[in-house]
Tab-separated table of C-alpha atoms and ligand atoms in Angstrom:
chain	number	residue	atom	x	y	z
A	102	UNK	CA	-62.005	2.460	-24.602
A	103	UNK	CA	-60.774	5.974	-23.831
A	104	UNK	CA	-57.948	5.670	-26.388
A	105	UNK	CA	-60.464	6.006	-29.158
A	106	UNK	CA	-61.806	9.448	-28.254
A	107	UNK	CA	-59.898	11.195	-31.036
A	108	UNK	CA	-61.188	8.673	-33.513
A	109	UNK	CA	-64.800	9.161	-32.357
A	110	UNK	CA	-64.312	12.907	-32.472
A	111	UNK	CA	-63.045	12.668	-36.020
A	112	UNK	CA	-66.269	10.830	-36.867
A	113	UNK	CA	-68.252	13.788	-35.487
A	114	UNK	CA	-69.903	11.691	-32.797
A	115	UNK	CA	-71.781	13.090	-29.826
A	116	UNK	CA	-69.163	12.095	-27.264
A	117	UNK	CA	-71.128	12.995	-24.167
A	118	UNK	CA	-74.072	10.828	-25.093
A	119	UNK	CA	-71.775	8.143	-26.398
A	120	UNK	CA	-70.144	7.971	-22.957
A	121	UNK	CA	-73.558	7.222	-21.462
A	122	UNK	CA	-74.109	4.408	-23.931
A	123	UNK	CA	-70.674	2.887	-23.290
A	124	UNK	CA	-71.116	3.105	-19.526
A	125	UNK	CA	-74.136	0.782	-19.568
A	126	UNK	CA	-72.638	-2.125	-21.525
A	127	UNK	CA	-69.996	-3.589	-19.172
A	128	UNK	CA	-72.394	-4.305	-16.303
A	129	UNK	CA	-74.993	-5.773	-18.656
A	130	UNK	CA	-72.355	-7.960	-20.292
A	131	UNK	CA	-71.043	-9.114	-16.960
A	132	UNK	CA	-74.502	-10.055	-15.752
A	133	UNK	CA	-75.599	-11.787	-18.939
A	134	UNK	CA	-72.340	-13.293	-20.181
A	135	UNK	CA	-69.437	-13.341	-17.790
A	136	UNK	CA	-71.463	-14.916	-14.997
A	137	UNK	CA	-72.189	-18.050	-17.005
A	138	UNK	CA	-70.429	-21.124	-15.606
A	139	UNK	CA	-68.172	-23.315	-17.766
A	140	UNK	CA	-67.838	-21.022	-20.753
A	141	UNK	CA	-65.432	-22.233	-23.452
A	142	UNK	CA	-62.004	-20.591	-23.486
A	143	UNK	CA	-62.643	-19.795	-27.123
A	144	UNK	CA	-65.235	-17.214	-26.036
A	145	UNK	CA	-62.391	-15.014	-24.746
A	146	UNK	CA	-61.905	-13.599	-28.227
A	147	UNK	CA	-65.591	-12.687	-28.438
A	148	UNK	CA	-65.445	-11.124	-24.955
A	149	UNK	CA	-62.584	-8.980	-26.211
A	150	UNK	CA	-64.581	-7.945	-29.273
A	151	UNK	CA	-67.379	-6.762	-26.980
A	152	UNK	CA	-64.951	-4.990	-24.656
A	153	UNK	CA	-63.702	-3.156	-27.762
A	154	UNK	CA	-67.113	-2.885	-29.387
A	155	UNK	CA	-66.691	0.729	-30.495
A	156	UNK	CA	-62.898	0.568	-30.653
A	157	UNK	CA	-60.720	-1.851	-32.553
A	158	UNK	CA	-63.024	-2.588	-35.480
A	159	UNK	CA	-63.922	1.088	-35.869
A	160	UNK	CA	-60.201	1.886	-36.042
A	161	UNK	CA	-59.834	-0.761	-38.763
A	162	UNK	CA	-62.650	0.843	-40.723
A	163	UNK	CA	-61.013	4.258	-40.356
A	164	UNK	CA	-57.754	2.837	-41.709
A	165	UNK	CA	-59.624	1.191	-44.586
A	166	UNK	CA	-61.228	4.522	-45.483
A	167	UNK	CA	-57.899	6.321	-45.171
A	168	UNK	CA	-56.572	3.963	-47.854
A	169	UNK	CA	-59.485	4.971	-50.082
A	170	UNK	CA	-61.768	2.028	-49.239
A	171	UNK	CA	-65.517	2.380	-48.702
A	172	UNK	CA	-67.760	1.115	-45.913
A	173	UNK	CA	-71.348	0.008	-46.541
A	174	UNK	CA	-73.821	-0.328	-43.657
A	175	UNK	CA	-76.466	-3.016	-44.123
A	176	UNK	CA	-79.656	-4.008	-42.284
A	177	UNK	CA	-80.851	-7.219	-43.806
A	178	UNK	CA	-79.425	-10.648	-44.576
A	179	UNK	CA	-80.646	-10.276	-48.165
A	180	UNK	CA	-77.925	-7.761	-48.998
A	181	UNK	CA	-75.264	-9.707	-50.950
A	182	UNK	CA	-72.169	-8.647	-49.054
A	183	UNK	CA	-69.970	-10.590	-51.496
A	184	UNK	CA	-70.463	-7.801	-54.034
A	185	UNK	CA	-69.242	-5.207	-51.553
A	186	UNK	CA	-66.211	-7.309	-50.716
A	187	UNK	CA	-65.454	-8.053	-54.364
A	188	UNK	CA	-65.232	-4.291	-54.973
A	189	UNK	CA	-62.797	-3.837	-52.096
A	190	UNK	CA	-65.458	-2.474	-49.745
A	191	UNK	CA	-66.359	-3.524	-46.212
A	192	UNK	CA	-69.916	-4.462	-45.213
A	193	UNK	CA	-71.047	-3.836	-41.648
A	194	UNK	CA	-74.361	-5.001	-40.177
A	195	UNK	CA	-76.010	-1.997	-38.542
A	196	UNK	CA	-79.285	-3.232	-37.018
A	197	UNK	CA	-79.747	-1.521	-33.658
A	198	UNK	CA	-80.399	-3.775	-30.678
A	199	UNK	CA	-80.227	-1.272	-27.828
A	200	UNK	CA	-83.050	0.441	-25.980
A	201	UNK	CA	-80.677	3.429	-25.612
A	202	UNK	CA	-81.421	4.491	-29.206
A	203	UNK	CA	-85.181	3.945	-29.216
A	204	UNK	CA	-86.216	7.394	-27.842
A	205	UNK	CA	-84.097	9.088	-30.526
A	206	UNK	CA	-85.770	6.945	-33.172
A	207	UNK	CA	-89.166	7.948	-31.814
A	208	UNK	CA	-88.336	11.594	-32.499
A	209	UNK	CA	-88.760	10.942	-36.217
A	210	UNK	CA	-90.769	7.711	-36.341
A	211	UNK	CA	-94.149	6.708	-34.905
A	212	UNK	CA	-93.953	4.871	-31.595
A	213	UNK	CA	-95.745	1.928	-33.245
A	214	UNK	CA	-92.710	0.864	-35.258
A	215	UNK	CA	-90.553	-2.113	-34.285
A	216	UNK	CA	-87.673	-1.388	-31.884
A	217	UNK	CA	-85.094	-2.628	-34.381
A	218	UNK	CA	-85.996	0.138	-36.807
A	219	UNK	CA	-86.395	2.781	-34.102
A	220	UNK	CA	-83.019	1.890	-32.593
A	221	UNK	CA	-81.295	1.834	-35.974
A	222	UNK	CA	-82.630	5.245	-36.962
A	223	UNK	CA	-82.013	6.564	-33.440
A	224	UNK	CA	-78.394	5.396	-33.592
A	225	UNK	CA	-77.852	7.477	-36.709
A	226	UNK	CA	-79.629	10.652	-35.697
A	227	UNK	CA	-78.077	10.680	-32.206
A	228	UNK	CA	-74.549	10.283	-33.680
A	229	UNK	CA	-73.690	7.731	-31.012
A	230	UNK	CA	-72.862	4.691	-33.146
A	231	UNK	CA	-69.377	4.796	-34.719
A	232	UNK	CA	-70.376	2.161	-37.278
A	233	UNK	CA	-73.063	4.431	-38.711
A	234	UNK	CA	-70.619	7.319	-38.672
A	235	UNK	CA	-67.987	5.199	-40.451
A	236	UNK	CA	-70.357	4.225	-43.266
A	237	UNK	CA	-70.122	5.873	-46.668
A	238	UNK	CA	-73.457	4.461	-47.736
A	239	UNK	CA	-76.337	2.532	-46.202
A	240	UNK	CA	-77.995	-0.300	-48.055
A	241	UNK	CA	-81.656	-0.813	-47.281
A	242	UNK	CA	-84.120	-3.162	-48.897
A	243	UNK	CA	-87.844	-3.422	-49.564
A	244	UNK	CA	-88.759	-6.036	-46.997
A	245	UNK	CA	-91.342	-4.806	-44.478
A	246	UNK	CA	-93.229	-1.527	-44.991
A	247	UNK	CA	-91.733	0.130	-41.925
A	248	UNK	CA	-88.205	-0.418	-43.147
A	249	UNK	CA	-89.103	0.925	-46.575
A	250	UNK	CA	-90.252	4.207	-45.098
A	251	UNK	CA	-87.369	4.353	-42.618
A	252	UNK	CA	-84.878	4.418	-45.523
A	253	UNK	CA	-86.429	7.671	-46.708
A	254	UNK	CA	-85.718	9.214	-43.320
A	255	UNK	CA	-82.183	7.826	-43.103
A	256	UNK	CA	-81.492	9.118	-46.596
A	257	UNK	CA	-81.856	12.647	-45.211
A	258	UNK	CA	-78.808	11.969	-43.035
A	259	UNK	CA	-76.650	9.688	-45.193
A	260	UNK	CA	-76.904	8.307	-48.752
A	261	UNK	CA	-79.182	5.280	-48.467
A	262	UNK	CA	-79.447	2.924	-51.393
A	263	UNK	CA	-82.459	0.598	-51.493
A	264	UNK	CA	-82.510	-2.849	-53.094
A	265	UNK	CA	-85.909	-3.961	-54.334
A	266	UNK	CA	-86.619	-7.387	-52.932
A	267	UNK	CA	-89.594	-9.195	-54.494
A	268	UNK	CA	-92.255	-10.321	-52.023
A	269	UNK	CA	-93.093	-13.595	-53.762
A	270	UNK	CA	-90.919	-16.459	-54.944
A	271	UNK	CA	-92.194	-17.178	-58.429
A	272	UNK	CA	-89.747	-17.606	-61.323
A	273	UNK	CA	-90.400	-14.056	-62.479
A	274	UNK	CA	-89.547	-12.812	-58.981
A	275	UNK	CA	-86.297	-14.744	-59.000
A	276	UNK	CA	-85.426	-13.191	-62.359
A	277	UNK	CA	-86.238	-9.726	-60.984
A	278	UNK	CA	-83.982	-10.399	-57.994
A	279	UNK	CA	-81.125	-11.510	-60.248
A	280	UNK	CA	-81.509	-8.255	-62.138
A	281	UNK	CA	-81.602	-6.298	-58.872
A	282	UNK	CA	-78.370	-7.938	-57.713
A	283	UNK	CA	-76.779	-6.885	-61.021
A	284	UNK	CA	-77.939	-3.284	-60.511
A	285	UNK	CA	-76.523	-3.349	-56.995
A	286	UNK	CA	-73.180	-4.492	-58.394
A	287	UNK	CA	-73.167	-1.457	-60.702
A	288	UNK	CA	-73.905	0.869	-57.778
A	289	UNK	CA	-71.155	-0.616	-55.627
A	290	UNK	CA	-68.684	-0.336	-58.508
A	291	UNK	CA	-69.615	3.314	-58.915
A	292	UNK	CA	-69.172	4.116	-55.224
A	293	UNK	CA	-65.904	2.223	-54.841
A	294	UNK	CA	-64.533	3.120	-58.277
A	295	UNK	CA	-63.536	-0.512	-58.740
A	296	UNK	CA	-64.747	-2.818	-61.476
A	297	UNK	CA	-65.686	-6.279	-60.182
A	298	UNK	CA	-64.100	-9.113	-62.135
A	299	UNK	CA	-65.006	-12.787	-61.927
A	300	UNK	CA	-61.981	-13.615	-59.755
A	301	UNK	CA	-62.828	-10.876	-57.225
A	302	UNK	CA	-66.352	-12.146	-56.839
A	303	UNK	CA	-65.243	-15.748	-56.658
A	304	UNK	CA	-62.840	-14.928	-53.837
A	305	UNK	CA	-65.476	-12.890	-51.994
A	306	UNK	CA	-67.908	-15.803	-52.267
A	307	UNK	CA	-65.264	-18.113	-50.867
A	308	UNK	CA	-64.705	-15.834	-47.852
A	309	UNK	CA	-68.412	-15.418	-47.078
A	310	UNK	CA	-69.019	-19.140	-47.547
A	311	UNK	CA	-66.214	-19.856	-45.065
A	312	UNK	CA	-68.080	-17.717	-42.538
A	313	UNK	CA	-71.294	-19.637	-43.193
A	314	UNK	CA	-69.502	-22.973	-42.830
A	315	UNK	CA	-67.921	-21.916	-39.525
A	316	UNK	CA	-71.304	-20.884	-38.125
A	317	UNK	CA	-72.917	-24.061	-39.382
A	318	UNK	CA	-70.200	-26.051	-37.615
A	319	UNK	CA	-70.723	-24.061	-34.427
A	320	UNK	CA	-74.450	-24.742	-34.530
A	321	UNK	CA	-73.906	-28.457	-35.172
A	322	UNK	CA	-72.454	-28.866	-31.664
A	323	UNK	CA	-75.652	-27.498	-30.202
A	324	UNK	CA	-77.441	-30.631	-31.373
A	325	UNK	CA	-75.754	-32.577	-28.564
A	326	UNK	CA	-77.141	-33.265	-25.129
A	327	UNK	CA	-75.604	-31.907	-22.978
A	328	UNK	CA	-74.834	-28.824	-25.081
A	329	UNK	CA	-71.176	-27.715	-24.961
A	330	UNK	CA	-72.033	-24.024	-25.392
A	331	UNK	CA	-74.888	-21.865	-24.170
A	332	UNK	CA	-77.433	-20.364	-26.541
A	333	UNK	CA	-76.339	-16.931	-25.366
A	334	UNK	CA	-72.736	-17.536	-26.397
A	335	UNK	CA	-73.741	-18.976	-29.763
A	336	UNK	CA	-75.994	-15.973	-30.356
A	337	UNK	CA	-73.146	-13.613	-29.531
A	338	UNK	CA	-70.853	-15.290	-32.051
A	339	UNK	CA	-73.473	-14.887	-34.783
A	340	UNK	CA	-74.108	-11.260	-33.848
A	341	UNK	CA	-70.394	-10.520	-34.066
A	342	UNK	CA	-70.216	-12.185	-37.500
A	343	UNK	CA	-72.092	-9.194	-38.910
A	344	UNK	CA	-69.295	-6.728	-38.350
A	345	UNK	CA	-66.032	-8.480	-37.546
A	346	UNK	CA	-63.314	-8.970	-40.133
A	347	UNK	CA	-64.543	-12.160	-41.875
A	348	UNK	CA	-61.201	-13.950	-42.070
A	349	UNK	CA	-60.329	-13.323	-38.429
A	350	UNK	CA	-63.858	-14.258	-37.429
A	351	UNK	CA	-63.629	-17.597	-39.233
A	352	UNK	CA	-60.286	-18.409	-37.613
A	353	UNK	CA	-61.552	-17.682	-34.117
A	354	UNK	CA	-64.870	-19.441	-34.624
A	355	UNK	CA	-63.103	-22.549	-35.952
A	356	UNK	CA	-60.855	-22.512	-32.870
A	357	UNK	CA	-63.927	-22.305	-30.667
A	358	UNK	CA	-65.476	-25.191	-32.621
A	359	UNK	CA	-62.419	-27.394	-32.050
A	360	UNK	CA	-62.800	-26.821	-28.331
A	361	UNK	CA	-66.496	-27.675	-28.531
A	362	UNK	CA	-65.648	-30.848	-30.420
A	363	UNK	CA	-63.441	-31.943	-27.514
A	364	UNK	CA	-66.201	-31.093	-25.073
A	365	UNK	CA	-68.669	-33.232	-26.994
A	366	UNK	CA	-66.204	-36.142	-27.079
A	367	UNK	CA	-65.720	-35.970	-23.340
A	368	UNK	CA	-69.437	-35.409	-22.661
A	369	UNK	CA	-68.893	-31.992	-21.063
A	370	UNK	CA	-71.891	-29.675	-21.107
A	371	UNK	CA	-72.793	-26.207	-19.845
A	372	UNK	CA	-76.329	-27.294	-18.983
A	373	UNK	CA	-77.236	-30.518	-17.285
A	374	UNK	CA	-78.218	-33.504	-19.357
A	375	UNK	CA	-81.911	-33.405	-20.163
A	376	UNK	CA	-82.345	-29.641	-19.670
A	377	UNK	CA	-85.341	-28.484	-21.749
A	378	UNK	CA	-84.157	-27.594	-25.255
A	379	UNK	CA	-85.693	-24.592	-26.974
A	380	UNK	CA	-85.647	-23.332	-30.566
A	381	UNK	CA	-86.286	-19.621	-30.984
A	382	UNK	CA	-88.034	-18.631	-34.195
A	383	UNK	CA	-88.866	-15.170	-35.461
A	384	UNK	CA	-87.424	-11.650	-35.454
A	385	UNK	CA	-83.685	-10.926	-35.468
A	386	UNK	CA	-81.814	-10.176	-32.218
A	387	UNK	CA	-79.199	-7.479	-32.826
A	388	UNK	CA	-76.424	-6.706	-30.287
A	389	UNK	CA	-77.003	-6.154	-27.360
A	390	UNK	CA	-80.450	-7.710	-27.471
A	391	UNK	CA	-79.861	-10.804	-25.328
A	392	UNK	CA	-83.093	-10.403	-23.378
A	393	UNK	CA	-84.995	-13.534	-24.377
A	394	UNK	CA	-81.996	-15.882	-24.341
A	395	UNK	CA	-81.034	-14.638	-20.910
A	396	UNK	CA	-84.529	-15.184	-19.535
A	397	UNK	CA	-84.735	-18.699	-20.956
A	398	UNK	CA	-81.274	-19.745	-19.830
A	399	UNK	CA	-81.737	-18.410	-16.318
A	400	UNK	CA	-84.984	-20.363	-16.058
A	401	UNK	CA	-83.334	-23.776	-16.419
A	402	UNK	CA	-83.715	-24.339	-20.172
A	403	UNK	CA	-81.195	-23.996	-22.984
A	404	UNK	CA	-81.591	-22.370	-26.393
A	405	UNK	CA	-80.283	-24.853	-28.963
A	406	UNK	CA	-81.037	-23.013	-32.200
A	407	UNK	CA	-82.334	-19.709	-33.584
A	408	UNK	CA	-84.505	-19.714	-36.681
A	409	UNK	CA	-83.868	-15.994	-37.111
A	410	UNK	CA	-81.700	-13.686	-39.186
A	411	UNK	CA	-79.200	-13.690	-36.331
A	412	UNK	CA	-79.306	-17.474	-36.542
A	413	UNK	CA	-79.844	-20.050	-39.268
A	414	UNK	CA	-81.294	-17.649	-41.841
A	415	UNK	CA	-77.920	-15.894	-41.858
A	416	UNK	CA	-75.758	-18.869	-42.738
A	417	UNK	CA	-77.870	-21.686	-44.187
A	418	UNK	CA	-77.218	-22.392	-47.870
A	419	UNK	CA	-73.859	-21.741	-49.480
A	420	UNK	CA	-73.296	-19.826	-52.677
A	421	UNK	CA	-72.319	-22.155	-55.492
A	422	UNK	CA	-68.650	-21.265	-56.017
A	423	UNK	CA	-68.293	-22.666	-59.522
A	424	UNK	CA	-69.085	-20.388	-62.440
A	425	UNK	CA	-67.350	-19.816	-65.758
A	426	UNK	CA	-68.313	-16.178	-66.001
A	427	UNK	CA	-69.002	-13.242	-63.733
A	428	UNK	CA	-72.650	-13.374	-64.803
A	429	UNK	CA	-72.939	-17.012	-63.746
A	430	UNK	CA	-71.505	-16.191	-60.332
A	431	UNK	CA	-73.971	-13.328	-59.939
A	432	UNK	CA	-76.822	-15.726	-60.651
A	433	UNK	CA	-75.411	-18.196	-58.090
A	434	UNK	CA	-75.260	-15.383	-55.603
A	435	UNK	CA	-78.815	-14.209	-56.232
A	436	UNK	CA	-80.094	-17.793	-56.053
A	437	UNK	CA	-78.506	-18.373	-52.648
A	438	UNK	CA	-80.034	-15.257	-51.125
A	439	UNK	CA	-83.411	-15.976	-52.660
A	440	UNK	CA	-83.672	-19.121	-50.543
A	441	UNK	CA	-83.934	-17.114	-47.302
A	442	UNK	CA	-87.392	-17.485	-45.840
A	443	UNK	CA	-88.332	-14.120	-44.337
A	444	UNK	CA	-91.886	-13.438	-43.171
A	445	UNK	CA	-91.974	-10.549	-45.646
A	446	UNK	CA	-92.698	-13.127	-48.397
A	447	UNK	CA	-96.077	-14.496	-49.330
A	448	UNK	CA	-96.765	-17.359	-49.285
A	449	UNK	CA	-94.023	-18.458	-46.934
A	450	UNK	CA	-94.698	-22.147	-46.203
A	451	UNK	CA	-90.997	-22.862	-46.427
A	452	UNK	CA	-90.320	-21.004	-43.201
A	453	UNK	CA	-92.756	-23.220	-41.319
A	454	UNK	CA	-91.053	-26.274	-42.815
A	455	UNK	CA	-87.676	-24.888	-41.736
A	456	UNK	CA	-88.867	-24.539	-38.136
A	457	UNK	CA	-90.220	-28.112	-38.045
A	458	UNK	CA	-86.944	-29.397	-39.498
A	459	UNK	CA	-84.846	-27.467	-36.986
A	460	UNK	CA	-86.895	-28.760	-34.063
A	461	UNK	CA	-86.153	-32.268	-35.272
A	462	UNK	CA	-82.446	-31.666	-36.043
A	463	UNK	CA	-81.711	-29.925	-32.756
A	464	UNK	CA	-83.852	-32.363	-30.764
A	465	UNK	CA	-85.830	-29.506	-29.284
A	466	UNK	CA	-88.612	-29.881	-26.736
A	467	UNK	CA	-90.392	-26.691	-27.710
A	468	UNK	CA	-90.344	-23.486	-29.737
A	469	UNK	CA	-90.565	-19.927	-28.543
A	470	UNK	CA	-91.842	-17.731	-31.327
A	471	UNK	CA	-90.161	-14.387	-30.808
A	472	UNK	CA	-91.677	-11.302	-32.211
A	473	UNK	CA	-90.389	-7.781	-31.879
A	474	UNK	CA	-93.213	-5.447	-30.886
A	475	UNK	CA	-95.094	-3.985	-33.847
A	476	UNK	CA	-93.461	-6.364	-36.319
A	477	UNK	CA	-96.498	-7.329	-38.397
A	478	UNK	CA	-94.970	-9.953	-40.733
A	479	UNK	CA	-93.701	-12.165	-37.906
A	480	UNK	CA	-96.649	-11.475	-35.656
A	481	UNK	CA	-99.175	-12.576	-38.290
A	482	UNK	CA	-97.108	-15.581	-39.338
A	483	UNK	CA	-96.785	-16.723	-35.707
A	484	UNK	CA	-100.301	-18.235	-35.744
A	485	UNK	CA	-99.431	-20.415	-38.740
A	486	UNK	CA	-96.193	-21.522	-37.087
A	487	UNK	CA	-97.984	-22.358	-33.844
A	488	UNK	CA	-100.648	-24.353	-35.665
A	489	UNK	CA	-98.072	-26.411	-37.591
A	490	UNK	CA	-96.143	-27.139	-34.401
A	491	UNK	CA	-99.282	-28.043	-32.495
A	492	UNK	CA	-100.241	-30.503	-35.232
A	493	UNK	CA	-96.944	-32.286	-34.568
A	494	UNK	CA	-97.375	-32.161	-30.805
A	495	UNK	CA	-94.574	-29.598	-30.337
A	496	UNK	CA	-95.254	-26.989	-27.615
A	497	UNK	CA	-95.022	-23.379	-28.740
A	498	UNK	CA	-95.006	-20.148	-26.782
A	499	UNK	CA	-95.502	-16.823	-28.538
A	500	UNK	CA	-93.687	-13.851	-27.086
A	501	UNK	CA	-93.926	-10.305	-28.365
A	502	UNK	CA	-91.586	-7.839	-26.728
A	503	UNK	CA	-89.328	-4.848	-27.276
A	504	UNK	CA	-85.900	-3.878	-25.932
A	505	UNK	CA	-87.115	-2.400	-22.635
A	506	UNK	CA	-86.897	-4.153	-19.285
A	507	UNK	CA	-90.454	-3.402	-18.213
A	508	UNK	CA	-91.935	-6.770	-19.103
A	509	UNK	CA	-89.056	-8.951	-17.934
A	510	UNK	CA	-90.752	-10.477	-14.914
A	511	UNK	CA	-93.960	-11.078	-16.810
A	512	UNK	CA	-92.064	-12.892	-19.594
A	513	UNK	CA	-90.092	-14.895	-17.052
A	514	UNK	CA	-93.336	-16.124	-15.485
A	515	UNK	CA	-94.668	-17.167	-18.900
A	516	UNK	CA	-91.421	-18.973	-19.775
A	517	UNK	CA	-91.417	-20.836	-16.459
A	518	UNK	CA	-95.007	-21.963	-17.027
A	519	UNK	CA	-94.071	-23.038	-20.576
A	520	UNK	CA	-91.114	-25.068	-19.354
A	521	UNK	CA	-93.440	-27.101	-17.196
A	522	UNK	CA	-95.246	-28.396	-20.295
A	523	UNK	CA	-92.313	-29.010	-22.657
B	838	BJ8	S1	-84.673	-11.220	-43.977
B	838	BJ8	S2	-86.316	-10.737	-40.817
B	838	BJ8	S3	-83.220	-9.095	-41.605
B	838	BJ8	S4	-86.304	-8.141	-43.202
B	838	BJ8	S5	-88.416	-6.988	-37.059
B	838	BJ8	S6	-87.563	-4.540	-39.479
B	838	BJ8	S7	-89.366	-7.474	-40.477
B	838	BJ8	S8	-90.892	-4.888	-38.524
B	838	BJ8	S9	-85.720	-7.430	-39.616
B	838	BJ8	FE1	-85.464	-8.723	-41.238
B	838	BJ8	FE2	-84.280	-9.064	-43.554
B	838	BJ8	FE3	-86.526	-10.353	-42.999
B	838	BJ8	FE4	-84.310	-11.004	-41.787
B	838	BJ8	FE5	-89.499	-5.231	-40.264
B	838	BJ8	FE6	-90.169	-7.012	-38.417
B	838	BJ8	FE7	-88.839	-4.867	-37.698
B	838	BJ8	FE8	-87.661	-6.767	-39.200
């Protein structure tokens, strides 16, 4: 990616440290991804996106900004990206998934904060992520306490707007969320200098819905036995959805889906028939956090679904596209997002129901509850999830881990023991 040095320089990045970060990715990607047998041809596009991870898309963002457009960095699937798009902006998912950034995050945050937050903050303060450096504004949200306080720190480096997300799902909370979405629209209009009209929002909803439909289609093929695509590849596609150009992403994902459809028809699979099928439930897995999937899929099992924000929580439920007025569309938008079942809500029975439903739909043999270290909401909710699964006779393994490699062998041993009982 040496052609992009001028671009990175213009973004005021720390090039020396950035070189170190870039040097580590190709060998990791080769080990985790390129070594998989029988990958679909359609994954070539996604390989190319990774090969250009800090290149092509960053150049597109630079061009967008040159034309006067704005870039908004987001961290949570509750941020209604349609509003950003409707105002001519670009939304980029910024959650950090690399251990590389954790020590920088720990310079300003306690060690006992989840790695996703530490890596995200570390990416910004180390000036080694071109997506952070291409953002005009960050959009945080009041989900878990650690994130709330992290926004205050990030705001010292870059304007960070915070959306207030209610923590319960009563009618008055839904009304408050609708109002919050309206306030966000006003902020985005102010930053972009563009007034959002009904038609803009309607078109943006259509584009984001197309992305959701493509991902839903991709996931539907994972319900087959044998599966035509590995869990790792499916995870990668979802991770890329957070920052790729949406229209191009949909085209390429639909192409991949057509190939998977043919594979299903001919009975071709990437894992042998009857391989143990696992649903992962819990914390999000941001690029390049492939640790758990890799351990599971090199232990003889296959991940068939993720009940995470880099999985079903990202694309389930479409926004109702019909609405006579802009206000009606904004309500449709708010209503769609308010259906996401994050552990930050109380009570949150719906998430447990989602997991049971997904186990059934994806014909899973067991669930691995995945919890990023120090993530209290998911860690506390894990007991409730395990109990509900146990009551239905579904095996569940709880794993709490960070981005480091220290516990890899220990987790592998636990997964292997788990696979003997599923
Ligand atoms: S909707 S899961 S993306 S908040 S892992 S930062 S919860 S301590 S990421 Fe999340 Fe939105 Fe919920 Fe999804 Fe806090 Fe836990 Fe860290 Fe987390």
